[in-house]
CSV table of C-alpha atoms and ligand atoms in Angstrom, one decimal:
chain,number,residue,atom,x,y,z
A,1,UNK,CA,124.7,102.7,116.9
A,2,UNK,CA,122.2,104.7,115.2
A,3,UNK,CA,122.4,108.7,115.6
A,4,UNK,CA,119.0,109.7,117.2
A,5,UNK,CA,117.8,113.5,116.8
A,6,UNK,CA,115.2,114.7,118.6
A,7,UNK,CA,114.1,118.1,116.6
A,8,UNK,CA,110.8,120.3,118.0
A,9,UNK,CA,109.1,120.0,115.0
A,10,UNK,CA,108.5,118.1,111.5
A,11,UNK,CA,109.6,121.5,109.9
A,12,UNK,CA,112.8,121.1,112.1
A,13,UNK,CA,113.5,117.5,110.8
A,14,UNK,CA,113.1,118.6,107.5
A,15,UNK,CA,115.0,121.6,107.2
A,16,UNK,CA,118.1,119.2,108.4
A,17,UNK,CA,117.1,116.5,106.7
A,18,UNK,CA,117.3,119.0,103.2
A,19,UNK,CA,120.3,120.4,104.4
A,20,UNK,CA,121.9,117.5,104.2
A,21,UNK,CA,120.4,116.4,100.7
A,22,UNK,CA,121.6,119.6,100.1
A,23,UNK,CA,124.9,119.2,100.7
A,24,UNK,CA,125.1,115.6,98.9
A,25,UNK,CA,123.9,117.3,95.5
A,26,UNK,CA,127.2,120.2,95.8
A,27,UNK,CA,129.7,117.8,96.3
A,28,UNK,CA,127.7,115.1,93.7
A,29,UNK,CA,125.3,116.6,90.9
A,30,UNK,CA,124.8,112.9,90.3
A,31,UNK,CA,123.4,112.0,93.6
A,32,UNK,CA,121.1,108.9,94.2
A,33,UNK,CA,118.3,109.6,96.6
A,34,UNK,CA,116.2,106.8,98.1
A,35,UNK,CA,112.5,108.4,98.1
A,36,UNK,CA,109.5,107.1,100.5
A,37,UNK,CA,106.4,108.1,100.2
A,38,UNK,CA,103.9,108.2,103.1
A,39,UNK,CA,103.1,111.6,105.1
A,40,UNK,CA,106.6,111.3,107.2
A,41,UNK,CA,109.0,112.6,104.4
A,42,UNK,CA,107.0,115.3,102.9
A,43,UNK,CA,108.6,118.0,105.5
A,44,UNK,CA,112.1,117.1,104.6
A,45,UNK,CA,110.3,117.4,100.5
A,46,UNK,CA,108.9,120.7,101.8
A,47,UNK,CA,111.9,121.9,103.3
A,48,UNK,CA,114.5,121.4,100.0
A,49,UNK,CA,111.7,122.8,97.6
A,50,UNK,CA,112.0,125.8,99.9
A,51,UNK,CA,115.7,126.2,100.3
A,52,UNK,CA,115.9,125.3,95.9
A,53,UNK,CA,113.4,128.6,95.6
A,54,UNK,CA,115.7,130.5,97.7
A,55,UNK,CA,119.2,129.6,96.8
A,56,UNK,CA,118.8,128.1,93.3
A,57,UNK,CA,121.1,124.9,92.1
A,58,UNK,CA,121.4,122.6,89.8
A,59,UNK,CA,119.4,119.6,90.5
A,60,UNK,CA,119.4,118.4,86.7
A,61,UNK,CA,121.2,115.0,87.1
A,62,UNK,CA,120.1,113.8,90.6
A,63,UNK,CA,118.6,110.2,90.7
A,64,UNK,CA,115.8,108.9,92.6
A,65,UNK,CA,114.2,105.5,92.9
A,66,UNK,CA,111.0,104.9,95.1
A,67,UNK,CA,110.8,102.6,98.3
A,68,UNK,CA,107.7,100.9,96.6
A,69,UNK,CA,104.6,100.7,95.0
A,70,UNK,CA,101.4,99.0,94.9
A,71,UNK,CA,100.4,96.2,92.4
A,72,UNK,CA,97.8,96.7,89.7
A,73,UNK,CA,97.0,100.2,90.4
A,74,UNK,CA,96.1,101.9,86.6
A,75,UNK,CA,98.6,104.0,85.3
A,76,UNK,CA,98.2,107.8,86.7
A,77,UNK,CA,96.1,106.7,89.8
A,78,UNK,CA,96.3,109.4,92.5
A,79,UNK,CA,97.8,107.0,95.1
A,80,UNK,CA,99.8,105.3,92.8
A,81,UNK,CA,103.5,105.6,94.6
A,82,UNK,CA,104.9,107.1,90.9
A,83,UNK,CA,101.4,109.5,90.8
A,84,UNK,CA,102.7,110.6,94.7
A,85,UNK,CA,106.9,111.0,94.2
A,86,UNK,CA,106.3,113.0,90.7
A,87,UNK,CA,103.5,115.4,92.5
A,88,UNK,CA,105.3,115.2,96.2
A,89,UNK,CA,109.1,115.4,94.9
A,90,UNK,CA,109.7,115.5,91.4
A,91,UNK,CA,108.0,118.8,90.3
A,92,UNK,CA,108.5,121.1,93.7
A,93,UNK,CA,112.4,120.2,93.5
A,94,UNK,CA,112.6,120.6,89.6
A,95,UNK,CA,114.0,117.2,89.4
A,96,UNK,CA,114.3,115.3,86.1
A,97,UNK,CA,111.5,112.6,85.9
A,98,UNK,CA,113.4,110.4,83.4
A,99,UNK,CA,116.1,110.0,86.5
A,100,UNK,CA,113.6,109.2,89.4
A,101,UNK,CA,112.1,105.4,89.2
A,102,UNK,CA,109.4,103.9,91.1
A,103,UNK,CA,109.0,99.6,91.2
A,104,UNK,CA,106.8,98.8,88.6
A,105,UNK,CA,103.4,97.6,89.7
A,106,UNK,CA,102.5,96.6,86.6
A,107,UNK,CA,100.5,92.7,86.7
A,108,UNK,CA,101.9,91.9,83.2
A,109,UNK,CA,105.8,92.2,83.9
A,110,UNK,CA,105.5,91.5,87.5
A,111,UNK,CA,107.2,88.0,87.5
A,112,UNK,CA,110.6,90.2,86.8
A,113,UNK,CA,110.0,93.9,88.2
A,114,UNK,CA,112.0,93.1,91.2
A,115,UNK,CA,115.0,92.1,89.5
A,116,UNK,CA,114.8,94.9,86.8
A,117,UNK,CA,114.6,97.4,90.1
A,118,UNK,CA,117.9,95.8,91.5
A,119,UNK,CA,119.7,96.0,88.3
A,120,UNK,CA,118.8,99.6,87.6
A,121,UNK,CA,119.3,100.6,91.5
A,122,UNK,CA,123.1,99.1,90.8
A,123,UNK,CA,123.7,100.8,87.3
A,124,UNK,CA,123.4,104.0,89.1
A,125,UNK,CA,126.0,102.7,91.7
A,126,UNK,CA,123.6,102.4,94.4
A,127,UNK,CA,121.5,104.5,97.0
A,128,UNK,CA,124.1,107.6,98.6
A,129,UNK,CA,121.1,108.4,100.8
A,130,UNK,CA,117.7,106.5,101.7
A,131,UNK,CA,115.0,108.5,103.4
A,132,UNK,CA,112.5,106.3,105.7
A,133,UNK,CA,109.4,106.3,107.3
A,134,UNK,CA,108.1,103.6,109.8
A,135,UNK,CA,104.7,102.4,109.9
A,136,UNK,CA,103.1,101.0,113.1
A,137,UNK,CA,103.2,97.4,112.1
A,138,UNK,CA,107.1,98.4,112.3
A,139,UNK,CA,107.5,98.1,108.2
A,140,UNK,CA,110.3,99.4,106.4
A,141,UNK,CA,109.3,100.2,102.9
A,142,UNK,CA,106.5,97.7,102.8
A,143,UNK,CA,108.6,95.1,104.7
A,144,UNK,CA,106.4,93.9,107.4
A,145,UNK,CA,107.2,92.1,109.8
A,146,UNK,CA,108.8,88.8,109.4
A,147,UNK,CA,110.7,89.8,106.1
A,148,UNK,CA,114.0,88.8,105.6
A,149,UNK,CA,117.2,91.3,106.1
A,150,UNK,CA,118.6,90.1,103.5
A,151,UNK,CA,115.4,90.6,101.1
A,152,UNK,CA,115.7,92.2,97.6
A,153,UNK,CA,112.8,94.4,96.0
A,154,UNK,CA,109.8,91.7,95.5
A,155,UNK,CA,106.3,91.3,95.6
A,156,UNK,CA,104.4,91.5,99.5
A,157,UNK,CA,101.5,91.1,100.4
A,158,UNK,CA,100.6,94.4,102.9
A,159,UNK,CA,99.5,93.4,106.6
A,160,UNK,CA,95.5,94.2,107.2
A,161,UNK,CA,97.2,97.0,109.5
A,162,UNK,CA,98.8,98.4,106.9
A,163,UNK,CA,95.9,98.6,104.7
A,164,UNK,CA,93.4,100.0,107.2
A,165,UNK,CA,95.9,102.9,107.8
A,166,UNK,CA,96.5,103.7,103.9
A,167,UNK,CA,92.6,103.4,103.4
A,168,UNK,CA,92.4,107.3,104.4
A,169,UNK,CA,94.0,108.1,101.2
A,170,UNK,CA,91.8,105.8,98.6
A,171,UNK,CA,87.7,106.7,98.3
A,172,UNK,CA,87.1,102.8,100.2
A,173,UNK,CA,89.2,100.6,102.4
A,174,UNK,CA,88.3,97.9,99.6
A,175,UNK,CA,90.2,99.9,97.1
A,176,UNK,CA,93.8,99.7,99.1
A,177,UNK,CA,95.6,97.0,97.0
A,178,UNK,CA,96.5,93.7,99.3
A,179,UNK,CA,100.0,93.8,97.1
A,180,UNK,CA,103.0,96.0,96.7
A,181,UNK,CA,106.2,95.8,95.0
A,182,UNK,CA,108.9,97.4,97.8
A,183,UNK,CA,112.7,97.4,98.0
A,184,UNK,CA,114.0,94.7,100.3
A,185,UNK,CA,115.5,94.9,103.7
A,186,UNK,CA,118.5,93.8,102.1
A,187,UNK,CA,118.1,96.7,99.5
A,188,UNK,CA,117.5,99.1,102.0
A,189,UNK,CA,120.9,98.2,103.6
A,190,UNK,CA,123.0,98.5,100.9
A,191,UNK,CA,122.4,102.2,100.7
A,192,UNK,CA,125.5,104.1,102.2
A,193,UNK,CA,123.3,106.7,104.6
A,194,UNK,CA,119.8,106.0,106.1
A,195,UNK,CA,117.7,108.8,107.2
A,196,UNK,CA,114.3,107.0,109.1
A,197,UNK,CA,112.0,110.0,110.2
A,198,UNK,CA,108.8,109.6,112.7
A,199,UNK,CA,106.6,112.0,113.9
A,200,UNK,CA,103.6,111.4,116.5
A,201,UNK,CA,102.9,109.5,119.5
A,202,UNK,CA,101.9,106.4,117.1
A,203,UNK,CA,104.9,106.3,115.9
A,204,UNK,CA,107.0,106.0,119.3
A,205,UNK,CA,106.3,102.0,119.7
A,206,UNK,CA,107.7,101.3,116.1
A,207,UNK,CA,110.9,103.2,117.1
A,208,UNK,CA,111.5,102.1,119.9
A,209,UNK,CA,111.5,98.6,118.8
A,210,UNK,CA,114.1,99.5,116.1
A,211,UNK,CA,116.1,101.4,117.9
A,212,UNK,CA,116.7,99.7,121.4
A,213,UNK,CA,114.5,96.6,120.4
A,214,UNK,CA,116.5,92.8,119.7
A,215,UNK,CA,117.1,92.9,116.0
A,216,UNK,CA,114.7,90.7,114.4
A,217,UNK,CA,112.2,90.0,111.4
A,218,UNK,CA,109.4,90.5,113.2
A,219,UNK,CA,110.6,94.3,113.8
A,220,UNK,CA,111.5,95.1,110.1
A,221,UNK,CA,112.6,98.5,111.8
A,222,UNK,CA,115.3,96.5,113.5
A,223,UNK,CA,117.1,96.1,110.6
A,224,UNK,CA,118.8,99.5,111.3
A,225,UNK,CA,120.8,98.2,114.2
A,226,UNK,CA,122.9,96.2,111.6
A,227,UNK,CA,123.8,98.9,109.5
A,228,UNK,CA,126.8,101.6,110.1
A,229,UNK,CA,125.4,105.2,108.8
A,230,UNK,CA,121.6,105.8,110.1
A,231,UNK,CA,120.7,108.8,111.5
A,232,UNK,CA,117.0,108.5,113.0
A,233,UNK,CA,114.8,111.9,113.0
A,234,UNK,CA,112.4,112.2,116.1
A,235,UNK,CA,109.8,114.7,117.5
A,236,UNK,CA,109.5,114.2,120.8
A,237,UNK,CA,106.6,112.1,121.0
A,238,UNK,CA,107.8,109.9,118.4
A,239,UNK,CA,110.9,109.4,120.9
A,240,UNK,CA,109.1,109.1,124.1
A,241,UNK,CA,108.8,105.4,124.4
A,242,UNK,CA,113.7,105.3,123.8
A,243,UNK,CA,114.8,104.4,127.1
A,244,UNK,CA,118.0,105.6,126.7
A,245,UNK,CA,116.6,109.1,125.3
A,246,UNK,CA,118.6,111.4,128.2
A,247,UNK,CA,121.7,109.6,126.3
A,248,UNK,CA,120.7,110.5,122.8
A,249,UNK,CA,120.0,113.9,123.5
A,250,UNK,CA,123.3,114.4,125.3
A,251,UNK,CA,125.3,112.7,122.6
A,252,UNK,CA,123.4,115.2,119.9
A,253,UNK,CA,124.0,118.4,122.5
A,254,UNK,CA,127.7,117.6,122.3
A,255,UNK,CA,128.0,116.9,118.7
A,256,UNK,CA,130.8,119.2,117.2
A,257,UNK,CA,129.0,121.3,114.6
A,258,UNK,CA,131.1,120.1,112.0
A,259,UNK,CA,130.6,116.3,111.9
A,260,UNK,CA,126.7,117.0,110.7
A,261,UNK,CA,124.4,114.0,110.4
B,1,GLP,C1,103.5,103.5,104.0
B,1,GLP,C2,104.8,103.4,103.1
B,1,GLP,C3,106.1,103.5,104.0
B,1,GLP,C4,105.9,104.5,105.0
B,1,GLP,C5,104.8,104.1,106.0
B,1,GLP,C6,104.4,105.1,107.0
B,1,GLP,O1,102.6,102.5,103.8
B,1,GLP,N1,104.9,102.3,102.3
B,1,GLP,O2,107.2,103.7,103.2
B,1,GLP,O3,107.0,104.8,105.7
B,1,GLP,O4,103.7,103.5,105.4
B,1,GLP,O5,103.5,106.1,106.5
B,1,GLP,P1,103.3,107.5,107.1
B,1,GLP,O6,104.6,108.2,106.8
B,1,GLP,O7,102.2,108.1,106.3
B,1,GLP,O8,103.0,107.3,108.5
């Protein structure tokens, strides 16, 4: 079963959510981090960039690829996923951009992006952590509904839904690309520790549908239930909608300090 933790705030979730990546980088300077992009992660981005300022290490040699990206966006676009992880992550944590990748949404070498992403996610010897986000539609990634579980970084087209809530960050709704290049459910799965944050009322469907829902394609988010190591990061309203909640909070409450997430 998936750990649920149900923090007070995003700054809450984030501040455990670093301590953790924290922790990863001292006892690997080599660690793999699974990056998403979206508004969800950016307090756990906020958080480590905060703790690096105040107690400095070496983050030289940790590895990062992307969840996903759109197709056909020009190079340096604002809202191009690599524009977002190398102004969101890359630079506030000092990281070294030659180590982090991002899918390439390029239209010319699209036929074979998804299985140059696999190959380079294995040379690095996979993903130690993957952080998540959930979008309403239930998407992991840009998995929407009805992908496979055992799916490998491809091309997808992105659900009307989907689009309409990313529109906020382009100039038009028209300019939202309909495709993406995003790691696979199957991808996602392979990593060795899965941190899915959600924050907001909007949110609480999608979770609860992952968490307690049957597992099935049409909730990508269910595809947590079939992996061992997933620690889920709520605020409350995000959590409101888990019927077992009183559980999950007792379980959390009772957690020896040492065992972390
Ligand atoms: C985006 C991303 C996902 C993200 C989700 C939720 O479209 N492709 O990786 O988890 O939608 O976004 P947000 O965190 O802004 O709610």
């Amino acid at each position: 079963m998936a750990e649920i933790v149900v923090v007070e705030s995003k700054q809450a979730a984030g501040e455990l959510v670093a301590l953790k990546i924290r922790g990863l980088i001292e006892s690997r300077a080599d660690t793999v981090l699974g990056l998403a992009t979206g508004s969800t992660p950016l307090p756990v981005y906020a958080a480590l960039a905060q703790s690096l300022r105040k107690n400095p290490m070496d983050v030289s040699r940790v590895r990062g690829f992307a969840l996903d990206e759109y197709v056909g966006l020009p190079e340096g676009h604002p809202e191009s996923y690599r524009t977002v992880i190398t102004r969101d992550v890359v630079r506030p944590l000092g990281l070294t951009p030659t180590l982090i990748c991002v899918p390439n949404g390029e239209i010319e070498t699209l036929e074979h992006a998804g299985a140059d992403y696999e190959r380079a996610i294995e040379a690095a010897g996979g993903i130690d952590l993957q952080i998540l986000g959930i979008g309403r539609t239930g998407h992991l990634g840009f998995n929407e509904p009805g992908s496979s579980f055992a799916s490998l970084t491809r091309v997808k087209t992105l659900a009307p839904k989907s689009r309409a809530d990313n529109a906020r960050f382009f100039a038009s709704p028209d300019e939202v690309p309909r495709h993406c290049i995003t790691q696979g459910l199957g991808t996602i799965r392979r990593a060795r520790h899965l941190v899915l944050l959600a924050f907001g009322a909007e949110k609480a469907a999608a979770i609860a549908a992952a968490v307690e829902g049957p597992v099935t394609a049409s909730q990508p988010g269910s595809a947590i239930q079939l992996h061992e190591h997933v620690t889920v990061v709520l605020d409350p309203p995000a959590a409101a909608a888990l019927a077992n909640l009183d559980y999950y909070r007792y379980i959390w409450a009772n957690k020896p300090a040492w065992q972390g997430i």
